[in-house]
mmCIF file of C-alpha atoms (C1' of nucleotides) in Angstrom:
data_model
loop_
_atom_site.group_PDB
_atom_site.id
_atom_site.type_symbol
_atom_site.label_atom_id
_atom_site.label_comp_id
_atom_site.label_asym_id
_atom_site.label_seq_id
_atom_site.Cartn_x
_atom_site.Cartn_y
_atom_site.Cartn_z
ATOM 1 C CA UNK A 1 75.768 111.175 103.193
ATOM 2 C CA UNK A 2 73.502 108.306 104.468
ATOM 3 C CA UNK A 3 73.149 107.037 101.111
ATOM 4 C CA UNK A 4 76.351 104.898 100.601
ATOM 5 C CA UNK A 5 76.153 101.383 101.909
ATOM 6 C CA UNK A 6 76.047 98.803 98.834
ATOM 7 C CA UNK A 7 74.383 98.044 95.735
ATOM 8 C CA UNK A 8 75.667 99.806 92.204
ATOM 9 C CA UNK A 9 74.904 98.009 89.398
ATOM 10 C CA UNK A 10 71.388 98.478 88.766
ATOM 11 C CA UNK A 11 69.813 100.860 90.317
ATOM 12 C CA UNK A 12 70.585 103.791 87.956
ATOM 13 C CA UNK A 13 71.901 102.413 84.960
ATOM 14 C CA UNK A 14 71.432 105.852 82.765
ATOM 15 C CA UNK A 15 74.734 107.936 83.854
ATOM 16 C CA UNK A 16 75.270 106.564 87.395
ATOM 17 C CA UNK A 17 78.076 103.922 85.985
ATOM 18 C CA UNK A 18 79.366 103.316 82.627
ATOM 19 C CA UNK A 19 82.280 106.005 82.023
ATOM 20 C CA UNK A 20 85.215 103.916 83.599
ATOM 21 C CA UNK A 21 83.951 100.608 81.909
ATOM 22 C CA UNK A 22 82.195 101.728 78.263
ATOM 23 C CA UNK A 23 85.646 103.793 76.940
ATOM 24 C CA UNK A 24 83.032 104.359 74.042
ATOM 25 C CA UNK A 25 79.386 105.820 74.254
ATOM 26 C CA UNK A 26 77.651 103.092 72.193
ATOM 27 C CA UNK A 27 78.815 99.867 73.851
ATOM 28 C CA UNK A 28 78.796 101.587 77.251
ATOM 29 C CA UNK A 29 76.642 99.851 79.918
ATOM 30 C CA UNK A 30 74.634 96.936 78.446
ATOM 31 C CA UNK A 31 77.818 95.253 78.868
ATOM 32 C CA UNK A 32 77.807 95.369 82.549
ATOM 33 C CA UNK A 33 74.184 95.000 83.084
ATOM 34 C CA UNK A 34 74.455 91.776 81.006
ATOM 35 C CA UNK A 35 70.944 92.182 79.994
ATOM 36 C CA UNK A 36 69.305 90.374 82.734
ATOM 37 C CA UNK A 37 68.452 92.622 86.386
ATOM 38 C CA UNK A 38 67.866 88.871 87.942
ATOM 39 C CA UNK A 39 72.312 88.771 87.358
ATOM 40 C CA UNK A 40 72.318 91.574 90.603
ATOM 41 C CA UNK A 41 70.531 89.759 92.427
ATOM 42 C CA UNK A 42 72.064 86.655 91.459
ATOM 43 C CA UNK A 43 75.800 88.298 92.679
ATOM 44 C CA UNK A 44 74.244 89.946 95.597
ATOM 45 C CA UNK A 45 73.254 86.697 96.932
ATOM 46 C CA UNK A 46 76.600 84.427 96.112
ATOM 47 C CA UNK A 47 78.163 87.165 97.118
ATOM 48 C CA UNK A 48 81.228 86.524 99.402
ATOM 49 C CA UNK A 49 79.469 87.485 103.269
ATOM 50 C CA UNK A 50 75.959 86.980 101.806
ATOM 51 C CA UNK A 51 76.718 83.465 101.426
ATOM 52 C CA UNK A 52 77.509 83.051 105.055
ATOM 53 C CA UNK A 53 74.836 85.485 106.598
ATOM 54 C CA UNK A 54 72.375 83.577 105.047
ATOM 55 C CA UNK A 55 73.722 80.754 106.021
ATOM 56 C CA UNK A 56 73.726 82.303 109.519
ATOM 57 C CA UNK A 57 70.152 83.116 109.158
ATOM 58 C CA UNK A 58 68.810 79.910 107.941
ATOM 59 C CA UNK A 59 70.118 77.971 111.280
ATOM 60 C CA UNK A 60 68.851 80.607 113.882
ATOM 61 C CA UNK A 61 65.493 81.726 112.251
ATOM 62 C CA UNK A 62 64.151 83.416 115.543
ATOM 63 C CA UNK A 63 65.308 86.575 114.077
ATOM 64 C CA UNK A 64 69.086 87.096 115.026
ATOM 65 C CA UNK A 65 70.499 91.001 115.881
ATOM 66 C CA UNK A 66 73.498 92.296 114.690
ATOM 67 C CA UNK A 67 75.909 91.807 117.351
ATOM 68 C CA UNK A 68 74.782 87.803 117.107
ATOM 69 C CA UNK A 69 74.860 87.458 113.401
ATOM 70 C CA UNK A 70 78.574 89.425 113.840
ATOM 71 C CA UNK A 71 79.602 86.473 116.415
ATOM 72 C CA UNK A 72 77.996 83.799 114.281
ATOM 73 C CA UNK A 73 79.541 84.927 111.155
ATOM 74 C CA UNK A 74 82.730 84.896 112.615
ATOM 75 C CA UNK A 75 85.898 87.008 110.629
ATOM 76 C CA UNK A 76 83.211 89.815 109.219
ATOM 77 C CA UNK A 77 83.456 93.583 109.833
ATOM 78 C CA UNK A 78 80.574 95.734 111.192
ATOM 79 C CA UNK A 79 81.110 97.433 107.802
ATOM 80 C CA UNK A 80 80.592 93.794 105.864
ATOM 81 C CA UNK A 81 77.786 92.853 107.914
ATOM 82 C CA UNK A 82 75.566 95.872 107.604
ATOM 83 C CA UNK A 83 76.260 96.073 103.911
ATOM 84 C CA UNK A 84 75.392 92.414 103.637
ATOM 85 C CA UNK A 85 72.352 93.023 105.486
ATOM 86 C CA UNK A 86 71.137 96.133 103.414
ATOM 87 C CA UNK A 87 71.797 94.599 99.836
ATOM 88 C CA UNK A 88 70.540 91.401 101.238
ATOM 89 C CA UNK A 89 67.276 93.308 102.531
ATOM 90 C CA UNK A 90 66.745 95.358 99.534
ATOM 91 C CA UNK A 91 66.354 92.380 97.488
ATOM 92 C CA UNK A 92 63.518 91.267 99.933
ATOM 93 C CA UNK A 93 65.942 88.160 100.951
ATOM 94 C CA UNK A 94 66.175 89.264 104.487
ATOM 95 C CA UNK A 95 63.575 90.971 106.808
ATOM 96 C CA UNK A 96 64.498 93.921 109.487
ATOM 97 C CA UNK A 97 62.331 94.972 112.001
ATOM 98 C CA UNK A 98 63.620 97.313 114.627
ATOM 99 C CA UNK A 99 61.604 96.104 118.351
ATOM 100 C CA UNK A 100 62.861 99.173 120.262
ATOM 101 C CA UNK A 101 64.321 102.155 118.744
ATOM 102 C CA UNK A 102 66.418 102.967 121.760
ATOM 103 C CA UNK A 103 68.572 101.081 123.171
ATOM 104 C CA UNK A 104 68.827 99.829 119.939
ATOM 105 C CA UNK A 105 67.591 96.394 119.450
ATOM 106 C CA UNK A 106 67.299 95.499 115.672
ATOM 107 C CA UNK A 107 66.392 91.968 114.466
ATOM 108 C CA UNK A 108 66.873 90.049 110.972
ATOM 109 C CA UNK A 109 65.103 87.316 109.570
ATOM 110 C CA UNK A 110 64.757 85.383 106.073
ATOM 111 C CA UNK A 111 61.821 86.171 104.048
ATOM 112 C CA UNK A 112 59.951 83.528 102.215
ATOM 113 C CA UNK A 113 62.095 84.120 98.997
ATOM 114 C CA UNK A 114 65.360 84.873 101.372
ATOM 115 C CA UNK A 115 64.632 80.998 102.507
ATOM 116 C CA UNK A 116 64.522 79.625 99.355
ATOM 117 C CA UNK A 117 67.417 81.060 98.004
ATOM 118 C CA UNK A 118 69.075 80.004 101.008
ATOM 119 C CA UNK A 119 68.721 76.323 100.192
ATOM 120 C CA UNK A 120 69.275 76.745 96.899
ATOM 121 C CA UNK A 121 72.662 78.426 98.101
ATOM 122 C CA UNK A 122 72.932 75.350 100.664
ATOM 123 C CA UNK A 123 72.153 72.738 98.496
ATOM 124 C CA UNK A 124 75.262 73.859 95.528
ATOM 125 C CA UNK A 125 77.302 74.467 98.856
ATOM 126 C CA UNK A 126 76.589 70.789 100.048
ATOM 127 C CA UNK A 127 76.808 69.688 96.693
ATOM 128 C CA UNK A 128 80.338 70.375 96.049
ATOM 129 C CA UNK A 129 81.086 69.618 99.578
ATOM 130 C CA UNK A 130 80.439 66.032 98.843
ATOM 131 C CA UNK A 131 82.492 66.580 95.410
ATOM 132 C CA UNK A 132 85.486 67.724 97.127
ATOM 133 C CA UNK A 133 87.584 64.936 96.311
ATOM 134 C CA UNK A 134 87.080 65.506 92.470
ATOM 135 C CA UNK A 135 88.168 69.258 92.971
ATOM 136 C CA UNK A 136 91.106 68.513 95.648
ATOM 137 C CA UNK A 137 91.983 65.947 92.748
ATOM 138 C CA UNK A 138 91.443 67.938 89.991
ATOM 139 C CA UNK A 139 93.846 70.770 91.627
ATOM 140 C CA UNK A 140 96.256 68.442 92.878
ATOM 141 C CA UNK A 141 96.436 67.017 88.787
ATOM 142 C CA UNK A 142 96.401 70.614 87.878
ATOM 143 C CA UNK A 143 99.444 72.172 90.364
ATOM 144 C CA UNK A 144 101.661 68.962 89.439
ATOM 145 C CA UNK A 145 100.824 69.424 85.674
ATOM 146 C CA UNK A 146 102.304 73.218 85.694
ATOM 147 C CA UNK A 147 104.868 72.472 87.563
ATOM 148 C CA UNK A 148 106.661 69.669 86.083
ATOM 149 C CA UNK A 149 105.855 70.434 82.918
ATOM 150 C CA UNK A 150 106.675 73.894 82.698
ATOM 151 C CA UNK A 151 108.728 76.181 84.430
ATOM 152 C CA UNK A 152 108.510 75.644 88.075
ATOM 153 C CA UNK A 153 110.335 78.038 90.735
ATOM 154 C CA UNK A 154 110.570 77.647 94.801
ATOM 155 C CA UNK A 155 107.685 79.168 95.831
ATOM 156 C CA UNK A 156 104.799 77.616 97.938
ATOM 157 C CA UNK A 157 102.655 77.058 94.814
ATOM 158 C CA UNK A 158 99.737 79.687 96.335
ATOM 159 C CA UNK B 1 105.934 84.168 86.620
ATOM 160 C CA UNK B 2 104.439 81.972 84.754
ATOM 161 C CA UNK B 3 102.531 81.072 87.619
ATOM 162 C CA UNK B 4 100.383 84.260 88.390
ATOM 163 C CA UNK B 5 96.892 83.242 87.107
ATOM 164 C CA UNK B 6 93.947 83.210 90.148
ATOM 165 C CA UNK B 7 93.762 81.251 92.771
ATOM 166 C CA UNK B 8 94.987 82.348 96.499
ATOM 167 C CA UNK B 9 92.761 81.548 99.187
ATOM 168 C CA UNK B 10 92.963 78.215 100.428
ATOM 169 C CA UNK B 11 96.502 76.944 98.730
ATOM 170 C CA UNK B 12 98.923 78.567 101.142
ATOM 171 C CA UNK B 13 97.670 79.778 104.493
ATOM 172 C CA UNK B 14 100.793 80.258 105.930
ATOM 173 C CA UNK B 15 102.696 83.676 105.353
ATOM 174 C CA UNK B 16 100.516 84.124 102.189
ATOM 175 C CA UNK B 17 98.155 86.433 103.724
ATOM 176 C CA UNK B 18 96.700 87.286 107.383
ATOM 177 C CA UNK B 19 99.111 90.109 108.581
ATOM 178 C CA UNK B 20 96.465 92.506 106.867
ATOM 179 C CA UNK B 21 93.763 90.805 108.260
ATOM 180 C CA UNK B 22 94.765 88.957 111.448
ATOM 181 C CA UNK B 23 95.612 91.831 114.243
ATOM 182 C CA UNK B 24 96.383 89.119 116.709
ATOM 183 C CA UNK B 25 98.078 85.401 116.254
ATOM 184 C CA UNK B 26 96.034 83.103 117.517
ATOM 185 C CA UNK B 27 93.089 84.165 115.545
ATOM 186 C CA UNK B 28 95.146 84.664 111.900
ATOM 187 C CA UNK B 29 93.782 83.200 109.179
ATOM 188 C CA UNK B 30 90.949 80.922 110.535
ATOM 189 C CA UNK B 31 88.561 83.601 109.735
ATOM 190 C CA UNK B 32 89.428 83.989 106.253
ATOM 191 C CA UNK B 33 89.385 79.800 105.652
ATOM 192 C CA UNK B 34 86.012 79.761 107.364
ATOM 193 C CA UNK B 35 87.292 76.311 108.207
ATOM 194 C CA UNK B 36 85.764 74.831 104.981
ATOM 195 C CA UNK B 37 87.715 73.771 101.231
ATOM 196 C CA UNK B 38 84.716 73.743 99.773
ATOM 197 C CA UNK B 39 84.013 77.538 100.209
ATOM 198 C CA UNK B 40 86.688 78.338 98.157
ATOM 199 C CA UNK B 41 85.402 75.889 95.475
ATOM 200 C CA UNK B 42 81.970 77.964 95.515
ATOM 201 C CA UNK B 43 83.339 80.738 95.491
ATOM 202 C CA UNK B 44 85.287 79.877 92.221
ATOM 203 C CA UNK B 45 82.235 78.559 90.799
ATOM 204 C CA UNK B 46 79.856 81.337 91.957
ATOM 205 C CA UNK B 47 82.245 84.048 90.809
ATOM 206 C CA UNK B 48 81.077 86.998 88.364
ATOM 207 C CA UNK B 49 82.472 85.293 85.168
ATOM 208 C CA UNK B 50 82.191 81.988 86.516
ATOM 209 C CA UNK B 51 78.624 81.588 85.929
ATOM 210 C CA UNK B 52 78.673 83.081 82.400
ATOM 211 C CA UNK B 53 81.471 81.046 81.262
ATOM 212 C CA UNK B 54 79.563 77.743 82.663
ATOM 213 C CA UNK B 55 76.122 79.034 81.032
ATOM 214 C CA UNK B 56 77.902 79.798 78.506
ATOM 215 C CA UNK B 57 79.300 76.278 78.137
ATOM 216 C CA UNK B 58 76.357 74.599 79.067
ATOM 217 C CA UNK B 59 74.281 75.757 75.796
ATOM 218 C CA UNK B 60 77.292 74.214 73.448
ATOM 219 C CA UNK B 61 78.506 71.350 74.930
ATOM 220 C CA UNK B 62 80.833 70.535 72.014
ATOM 221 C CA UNK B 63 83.572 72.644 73.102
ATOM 222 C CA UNK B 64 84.131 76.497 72.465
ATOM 223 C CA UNK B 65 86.782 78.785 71.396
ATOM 224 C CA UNK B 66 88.978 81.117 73.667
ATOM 225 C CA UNK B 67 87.076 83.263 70.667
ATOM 226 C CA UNK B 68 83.649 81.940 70.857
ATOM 227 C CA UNK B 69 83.663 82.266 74.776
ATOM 228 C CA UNK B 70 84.202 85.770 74.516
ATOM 229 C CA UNK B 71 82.242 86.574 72.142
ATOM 230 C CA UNK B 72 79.043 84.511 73.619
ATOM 231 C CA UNK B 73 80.227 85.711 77.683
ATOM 232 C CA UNK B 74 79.794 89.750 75.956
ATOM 233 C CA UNK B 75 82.082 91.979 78.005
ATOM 234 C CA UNK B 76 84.692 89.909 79.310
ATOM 235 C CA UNK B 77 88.148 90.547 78.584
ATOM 236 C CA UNK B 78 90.649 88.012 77.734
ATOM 237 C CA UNK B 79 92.407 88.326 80.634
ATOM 238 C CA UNK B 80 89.334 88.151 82.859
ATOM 239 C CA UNK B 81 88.127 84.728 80.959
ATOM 240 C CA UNK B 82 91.872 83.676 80.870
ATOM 241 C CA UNK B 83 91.734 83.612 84.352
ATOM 242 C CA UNK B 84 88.080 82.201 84.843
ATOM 243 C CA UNK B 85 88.607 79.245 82.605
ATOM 244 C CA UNK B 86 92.076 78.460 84.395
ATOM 245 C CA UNK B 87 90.690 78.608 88.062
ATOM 246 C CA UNK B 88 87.193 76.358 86.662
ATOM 247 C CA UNK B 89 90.135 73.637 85.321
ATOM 248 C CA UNK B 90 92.002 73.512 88.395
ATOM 249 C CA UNK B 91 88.662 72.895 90.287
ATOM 250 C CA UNK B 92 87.797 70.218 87.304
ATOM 251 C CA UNK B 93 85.087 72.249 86.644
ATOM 252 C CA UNK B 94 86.147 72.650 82.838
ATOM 253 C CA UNK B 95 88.382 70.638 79.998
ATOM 254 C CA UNK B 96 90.372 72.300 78.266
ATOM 255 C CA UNK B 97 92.089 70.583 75.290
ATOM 256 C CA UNK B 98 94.709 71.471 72.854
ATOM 257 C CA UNK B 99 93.731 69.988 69.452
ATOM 258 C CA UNK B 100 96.506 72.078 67.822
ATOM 259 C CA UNK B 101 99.533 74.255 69.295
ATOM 260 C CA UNK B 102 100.198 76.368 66.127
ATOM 261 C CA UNK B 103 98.478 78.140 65.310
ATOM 262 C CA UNK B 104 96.871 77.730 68.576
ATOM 263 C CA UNK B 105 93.125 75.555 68.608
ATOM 264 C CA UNK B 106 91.972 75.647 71.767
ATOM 265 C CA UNK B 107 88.438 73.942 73.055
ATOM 266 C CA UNK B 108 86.745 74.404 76.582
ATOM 267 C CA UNK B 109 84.319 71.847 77.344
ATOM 268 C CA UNK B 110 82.588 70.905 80.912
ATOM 269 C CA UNK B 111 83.085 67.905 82.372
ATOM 270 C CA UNK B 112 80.793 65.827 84.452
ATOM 271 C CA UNK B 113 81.065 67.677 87.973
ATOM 272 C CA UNK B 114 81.043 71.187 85.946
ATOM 273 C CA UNK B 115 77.643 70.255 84.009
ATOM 274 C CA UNK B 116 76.039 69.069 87.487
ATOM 275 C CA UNK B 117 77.488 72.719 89.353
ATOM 276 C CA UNK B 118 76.727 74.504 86.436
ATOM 277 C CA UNK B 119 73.058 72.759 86.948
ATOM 278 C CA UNK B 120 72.699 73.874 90.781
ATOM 279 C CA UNK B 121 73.798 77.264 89.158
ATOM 280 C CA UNK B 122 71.128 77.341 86.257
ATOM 281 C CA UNK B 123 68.915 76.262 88.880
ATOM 282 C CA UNK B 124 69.273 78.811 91.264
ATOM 283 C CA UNK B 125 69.189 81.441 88.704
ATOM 284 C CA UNK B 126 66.373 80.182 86.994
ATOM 285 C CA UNK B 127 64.757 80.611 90.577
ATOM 286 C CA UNK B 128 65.794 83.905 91.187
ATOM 287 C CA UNK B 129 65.003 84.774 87.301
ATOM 288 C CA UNK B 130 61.494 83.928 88.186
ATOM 289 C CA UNK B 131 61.198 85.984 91.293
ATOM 290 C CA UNK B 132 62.660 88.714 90.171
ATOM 291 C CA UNK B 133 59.375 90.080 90.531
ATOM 292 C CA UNK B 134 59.673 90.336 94.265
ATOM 293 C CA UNK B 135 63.140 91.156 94.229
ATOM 294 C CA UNK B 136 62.456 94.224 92.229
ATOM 295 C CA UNK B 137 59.413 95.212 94.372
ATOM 296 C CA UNK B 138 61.357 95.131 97.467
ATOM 297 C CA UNK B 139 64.225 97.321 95.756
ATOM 298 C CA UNK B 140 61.249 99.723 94.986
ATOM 299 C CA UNK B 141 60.135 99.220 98.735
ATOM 300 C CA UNK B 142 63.260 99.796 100.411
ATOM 301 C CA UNK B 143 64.342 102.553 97.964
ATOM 302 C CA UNK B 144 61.463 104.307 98.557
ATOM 303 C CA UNK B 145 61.214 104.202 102.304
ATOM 304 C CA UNK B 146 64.602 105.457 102.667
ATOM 305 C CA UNK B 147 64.239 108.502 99.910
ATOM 306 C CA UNK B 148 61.083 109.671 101.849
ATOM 307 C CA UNK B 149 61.649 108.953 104.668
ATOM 308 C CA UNK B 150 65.350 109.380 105.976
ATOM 309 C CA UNK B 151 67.730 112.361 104.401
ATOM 310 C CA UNK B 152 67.789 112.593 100.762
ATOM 311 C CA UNK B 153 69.584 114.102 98.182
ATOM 312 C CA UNK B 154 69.897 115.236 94.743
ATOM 313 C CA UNK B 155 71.892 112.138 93.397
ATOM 314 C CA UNK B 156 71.268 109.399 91.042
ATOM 315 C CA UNK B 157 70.908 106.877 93.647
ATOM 316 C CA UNK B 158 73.519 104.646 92.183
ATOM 317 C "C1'" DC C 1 94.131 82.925 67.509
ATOM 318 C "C1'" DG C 2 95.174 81.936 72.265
ATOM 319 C "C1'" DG C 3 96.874 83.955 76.163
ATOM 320 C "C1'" DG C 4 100.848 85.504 79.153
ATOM 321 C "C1'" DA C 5 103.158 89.993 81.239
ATOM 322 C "C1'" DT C 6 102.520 94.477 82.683
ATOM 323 C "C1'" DC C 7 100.311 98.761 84.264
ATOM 324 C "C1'" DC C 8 96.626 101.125 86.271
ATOM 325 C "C1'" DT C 9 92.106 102.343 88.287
ATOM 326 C "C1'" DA C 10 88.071 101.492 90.797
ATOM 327 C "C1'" DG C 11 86.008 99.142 94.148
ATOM 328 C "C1'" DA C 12 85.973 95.596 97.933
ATOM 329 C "C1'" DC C 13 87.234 95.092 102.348
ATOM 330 C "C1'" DG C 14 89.019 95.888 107.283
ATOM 331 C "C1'" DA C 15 89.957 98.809 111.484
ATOM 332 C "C1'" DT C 16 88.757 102.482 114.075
ATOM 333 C "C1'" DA C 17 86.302 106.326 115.859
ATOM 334 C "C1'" DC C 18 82.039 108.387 116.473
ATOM 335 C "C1'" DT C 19 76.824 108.990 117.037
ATOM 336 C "C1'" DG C 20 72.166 108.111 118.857
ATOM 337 C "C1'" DC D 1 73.838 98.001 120.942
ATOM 338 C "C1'" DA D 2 73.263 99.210 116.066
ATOM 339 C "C1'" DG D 3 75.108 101.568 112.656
ATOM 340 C "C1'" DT D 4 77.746 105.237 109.883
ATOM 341 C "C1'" DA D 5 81.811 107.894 108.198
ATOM 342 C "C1'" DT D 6 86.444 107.950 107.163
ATOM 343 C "C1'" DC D 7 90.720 106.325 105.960
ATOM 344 C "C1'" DG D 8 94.076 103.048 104.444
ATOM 345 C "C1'" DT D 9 95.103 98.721 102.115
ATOM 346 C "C1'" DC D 10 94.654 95.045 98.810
ATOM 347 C "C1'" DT D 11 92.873 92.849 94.998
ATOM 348 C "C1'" DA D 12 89.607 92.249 91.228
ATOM 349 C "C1'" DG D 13 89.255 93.588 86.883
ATOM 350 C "C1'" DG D 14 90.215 96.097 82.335
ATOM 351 C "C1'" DA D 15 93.418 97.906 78.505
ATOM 352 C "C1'" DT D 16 97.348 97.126 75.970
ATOM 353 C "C1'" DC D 17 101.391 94.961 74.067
ATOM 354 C "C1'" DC D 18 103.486 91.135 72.536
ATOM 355 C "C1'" DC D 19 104.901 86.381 71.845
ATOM 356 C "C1'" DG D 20 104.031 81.513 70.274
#
DNA sequence: CGGGATCCTAGACGATACTG
DNA sequence: CAGTATCGTCTAGGATCCCG
């Protein structure tokens, strides 16, 4: 069982998924697979960790190893990470080369397209950064709206 | 509980979440913020049905349907774009206006800060749209190498 | 028609132990 | 050190019912 890190939504798309989703046989997958492949890769890169890794990768592009990308990334899991990594690398966003196969000393670097993404990724992320105030204002406007308005109870608004 | 929608990241830090997560005390929830309000504002906007909805709102800009959005976003369920179209308001990433309580006319429109994310978005996937071609060659790559090379078996890949 | 309340499943995610 | 397998937990997400 080597074969189970990430990455399920379009590889197979004949029986591998559709049961649990299509309840009938005619409408069955095409609804997940939105009709576009570029929507995987699309997820796989906003994707919650990828975000960061990439992130990660973009400031140390030297070609960082696992252990540093796990320290740089901060709160992620080994499990996370190498996930990340894989669907990031099977995309062609990230490059692995191993330098010595024992002890093991595996590094990762950004491809070309893995780069571009990146700022692309960077650029909405400092985007919205600088927009903050709308959203904080925005949800601020929103909370108080609910909560006067309607029914309000005692709880720390979430 | 009329206040159960989305939403639960960055609003209450406190006793919210972080037992799960945070093992020890001094290191809690830090990881999980990553120390930045703005990731939880790309995350909202990056989500799965977050970029249909705001595609979806980009091509008519004169205000949809709960109706219309469901039927143009495919396979989402009402509770799913329910849920989407609240958390994109509370960011002020979507208006949504009332023009009639009963029976109920509802329109979702974007306003200025969701037309420029929602152009970062487009952008990013019109990128990725149109290197898909790469994408897909190093999914054939890295599928390959690992079905000839490592262990493989008799299943669909998924 | 819009959408809230509820129930349930599948998958995301985290911690740990283990291997090479 | 790099990574996998396994298990347990939590939430995202979907179906359904029902009310305004």
């Amino acid at each position: 069982m080597s074969t189970t890190p990430p990455a399920s939504e379009d590889a197979s798309p004949a029986e591998a998924a559709g049961e649990q989703a299509g309840h009938f046989e005619d409408v069955a997958f095409d609804v997940f697979q939105k009709r576009c492949p570029s929507r995987s890769a699309l997820e796989h890169a906003t994707a919650k960790w990828a975000v960061l890794v990439l992130s990660a990768l973009t400031e140390g592009e030297g070609g960082a190893r696992f252990g540093a990308l796990r320290r740089r990334v901060d709160g992620v899991s080994e499990k996370m990470l190498s996930q990340t990594l894989q669907t990031l690398e099977r995309d062609g966003f990230v490059d692995r080369r191993v330098l010595r196969p024992i002890p093991p000393h595996v590094e990762y670097s950004l491809t070309p397209l893995g780069r571009e993404t990146a700022r692309h990724l960077l650029g909405l992320v400092d985007f919205l950064e600088g927009r903050m105030d709308e959203v904080v204002a925005a949800r601020d406007a929103y909370d108080r709206a609910r909560d006067g308005g309607g029914d309000h109870r005692g709880d720390g608004a979430d």
